[in-house]
Amino acid sequence: TQLLEQSPQFLSIQEGENLTVYCNSSSVFSSLQWYRQEPGEGPVLLVTVVTGGEVKKLKRLTFQFGDARKDSSLHITAAQPGDTGLYLCAGPVGYSTLTFGKGTMLLVSP
Amino acid sequence: SQTIHQWPATLVQPVGSPLSLECTVEGTSNPNLYWYRQAAGRGLQLLFYSVGIGQISSEVPQNLSASRPQDRQFILSSKKLLLSDSGFYLCAWSRAGHEQYFGPGTRLTVT
């Protein structure tokens, strides 16, 4: 079974701080995805990383895929209250399904 | 552009009552469709997925069933709800590759 472990489980910071959250596995994944979910809504896809060592930037968010394609990280620079939400990583299992980590709940206070 | 709809948005049902949640996708054809349950704002548990009309794969044996009567319609059902069926139910679709796009969800409370 391919499992994705996310850390930390919960993170509470002040506006303007930087943070990094992690997604780790003992298995190799062909790609990893990051989603953000706001309370009471469905997850929204942020990015897909495919190549080992790949770095993708989305405004203040920087996503990195590990060289061995077993882990990924999400770094947020100068966090804002609008960044609050549950951050989920996911990786493909077989041809049609994804396995999800349990998520990191981020709370950014003004 | 593609859109995905779920209804109802919220539902309160007594134990032992039936359930029917509906999901429809617009703007694409022959999508893969998925039902997930999420407890307490944490990770997603895959319940069912479908790669075509009438094709249903069940991931977790339980009190629920799924059907796909039309290409872009996915229905989650139960004949008799249990308290443990409470949760946030999410429908998602995908095309080639594995990127999934989620609906707004249904909050189910079984009383």
Coordinates of N, CA, C and O in Angstrom, one line a residue, chain A residues 9 31 33 35 37 40-45 48 86 88 92-98 100-105, chain B residues 32 34 36 38 40-44 46 49 51 59 88 90 94 96-105 107:
Chain A
Q9 N 0.7 18.1 11.2 CA -0.8 18.0 11.1 C -1.5 19.3 11.2 O -2.5 19.5 10.5
S31 N 4.1 11.0 -10.0 CA 3.8 12.4 -9.8 C 3.2 12.7 -8.4 O 2.7 11.7 -7.8
Q33 N 0.5 15.6 -6.4 CA -0.4 16.8 -6.5 C -0.6 17.4 -5.2 O -0.6 16.7 -4.1
Y35 N -3.4 20.0 -3.2 CA -4.7 20.6 -3.2 C -4.8 21.5 -1.9 O -4.2 21.2 -0.9
Q37 N -8.0 23.0 0.5 CA -9.4 22.9 0.8 C -9.8 23.9 1.9 O -9.2 23.8 3.0
G40 N -15.7 23.6 4.5 CA -17.0 23.4 3.9 C -17.0 23.4 2.4 O -18.1 23.4 1.7
E41 N -15.9 23.3 1.8 CA -15.8 23.3 0.3 C -15.0 22.1 -0.2 O -14.3 21.4 0.6
G42 N -15.0 21.8 -1.5 CA -14.2 20.7 -2.0 C -12.7 21.2 -2.2 O -12.5 22.3 -2.4
P43 N -11.8 20.2 -2.2 CA -10.4 20.6 -2.5 C -10.2 21.1 -3.9 O -10.9 20.8 -4.8
V44 N -9.3 22.0 -4.0 CA -8.9 22.7 -5.3 C -7.5 22.3 -5.6 O -6.6 22.5 -4.8
L45 N -7.3 21.9 -6.8 CA -5.9 21.5 -7.3 C -5.1 22.7 -7.4 O -5.4 23.7 -8.0
T48 N 0.7 20.1 -9.9 CA 1.2 18.7 -10.1 C 2.6 18.8 -10.4 O 3.1 19.6 -11.2
L86 N -6.9 23.5 4.5 CA -6.3 22.2 4.6 C -5.5 21.9 3.4 O -6.1 22.0 2.3
L88 N -3.6 19.3 1.1 CA -3.5 17.8 0.9 C -2.6 17.5 -0.2 O -2.6 18.2 -1.2
P92 N -0.8 9.1 -7.5 CA -1.5 8.1 -8.2 C -1.3 6.7 -7.7 O -0.2 6.4 -7.4
V93 N -2.4 5.9 -7.7 CA -2.3 4.5 -7.4 C -3.0 3.8 -8.6 O -4.2 4.0 -8.8
G94 N -2.2 3.0 -9.3 CA -2.8 2.3 -10.4 C -3.1 3.4 -11.5 O -2.5 4.4 -11.6
Y95 N -4.0 3.0 -12.4 CA -4.3 3.9 -13.5 C -5.3 5.0 -13.2 O -5.3 6.0 -13.8
S96 N -6.2 4.7 -12.3 CA -7.4 5.6 -12.2 C -7.6 6.3 -10.9 O -8.4 7.1 -10.8
T97 N -6.8 5.9 -9.9 CA -7.1 6.5 -8.5 C -6.0 7.2 -7.9 O -4.8 7.1 -8.4
L98 N -6.3 8.0 -6.9 CA -5.3 8.7 -6.1 C -5.3 8.3 -4.7 O -6.4 7.9 -4.2
F100 N -4.5 9.9 -0.9 CA -4.3 11.2 -0.3 C -3.7 11.1 1.1 O -3.9 10.1 1.8
G101 N -2.8 12.1 1.4 CA -2.4 12.2 2.8 C -3.5 12.8 3.6 O -4.5 13.2 3.1
K102 N -3.3 12.8 5.0 CA -4.3 13.2 5.9 C -4.4 14.8 5.9 O -5.3 15.3 6.5
G103 N -3.4 15.4 5.4 CA -3.4 16.9 5.3 C -2.7 17.6 6.4 O -2.5 17.1 7.5
T104 N -2.4 18.9 6.1 CA -1.9 19.8 7.1 C -2.9 21.0 7.1 O -3.2 21.6 6.1
M105 N -3.4 21.2 8.3 CA -4.4 22.3 8.5 C -3.6 23.5 8.9 O -2.9 23.6 9.9
Chain B
N32 N -13.7 10.0 -15.7 CA -13.7 9.1 -14.5 C -14.4 9.9 -13.4 O -14.2 11.1 -13.2
Y34 N -15.7 9.8 -9.1 CA -15.2 9.3 -7.8 C -16.2 9.8 -6.7 O -16.6 11.0 -6.8
Y36 N -15.9 10.3 -2.5 CA -15.0 10.2 -1.4 C -15.9 10.6 -0.1 O -16.8 11.3 -0.2
Q38 N -15.1 12.3 3.7 CA -14.1 13.0 4.5 C -14.6 13.2 5.9 O -15.7 13.8 6.1
A40 N -14.2 14.9 9.7 CA -13.5 15.9 10.5 C -12.5 16.7 9.8 O -11.4 17.0 10.4
G41 N -12.7 17.1 8.5 CA -11.8 18.0 7.8 C -10.4 17.4 7.6 O -9.5 18.1 7.5
R42 N -10.3 16.1 7.6 CA -9.0 15.4 7.4 C -9.0 14.8 6.0 O -9.6 15.2 5.1
G43 N -8.2 13.7 5.9 CA -8.0 13.1 4.6 C -9.2 12.5 4.0 O -10.2 12.3 4.6
L44 N -9.1 12.2 2.7 CA -10.2 11.7 1.9 C -10.1 10.2 1.8 O -9.1 9.6 1.5
L46 N -11.5 7.1 -0.4 CA -12.2 6.8 -1.6 C -13.2 5.7 -1.4 O -12.9 4.7 -0.8
Y49 N -15.3 4.4 -7.5 CA -15.0 5.1 -8.7 C -15.5 4.4 -9.9 O -15.8 3.2 -9.9
V51 N -15.1 4.3 -14.3 CA -14.4 4.7 -15.5 C -15.4 4.7 -16.7 O -14.9 5.0 -17.9
E59 N -14.2 0.5 -3.2 CA -12.9 0.5 -2.5 C -13.1 0.0 -1.1 O -12.1 -0.6 -0.5
F88 N -18.7 14.3 5.3 CA -18.7 15.2 4.2 C -18.4 14.4 3.0 O -17.3 13.8 2.9
L90 N -17.7 13.9 -1.0 CA -17.2 14.7 -2.2 C -17.2 13.8 -3.4 O -16.9 12.7 -3.4
S94 N -12.1 13.2 -13.3 CA -10.8 13.4 -13.9 C -10.8 12.9 -15.4 O -11.7 12.2 -15.8
A96 N -7.6 12.3 -18.6 CA -6.4 11.6 -18.8 C -5.4 12.1 -17.7 O -5.5 13.2 -17.2
G97 N -4.6 11.2 -17.2 CA -3.8 11.6 -16.0 C -4.5 11.4 -14.8 O -5.6 10.8 -14.7
H98 N -4.1 12.0 -13.7 CA -4.7 11.7 -12.4 C -5.2 13.0 -11.7 O -5.7 12.9 -10.6
E99 N -5.1 14.1 -12.3 CA -5.6 15.3 -11.7 C -7.1 15.2 -11.5 O -7.8 15.0 -12.5
Q100 N -7.6 15.4 -10.3 CA -9.0 15.3 -10.0 C -9.6 16.7 -9.7 O -8.9 17.5 -9.0
Y101 N -10.8 16.9 -10.0 CA -11.5 18.1 -9.8 C -12.8 17.8 -9.0 O -13.6 17.0 -9.4
F102 N -12.9 18.5 -7.9 CA -13.9 18.2 -6.9 C -15.1 19.1 -7.0 O -15.0 20.3 -7.3
G103 N -16.3 18.5 -6.6 CA -17.5 19.3 -6.4 C -17.5 20.0 -5.0 O -16.5 19.8 -4.2
P104 N -18.5 20.7 -4.7 CA -18.6 21.5 -3.5 C -18.9 20.6 -2.2 O -18.7 21.1 -1.1
G105 N -19.3 19.4 -2.4 CA -19.5 18.5 -1.3 C -20.9 18.5 -0.7 O -21.7 19.5 -1.0
R107 N -22.8 17.8 3.0 CA -22.6 17.5 4.5 C -23.8 16.6 4.9 O -24.9 17.1 4.9

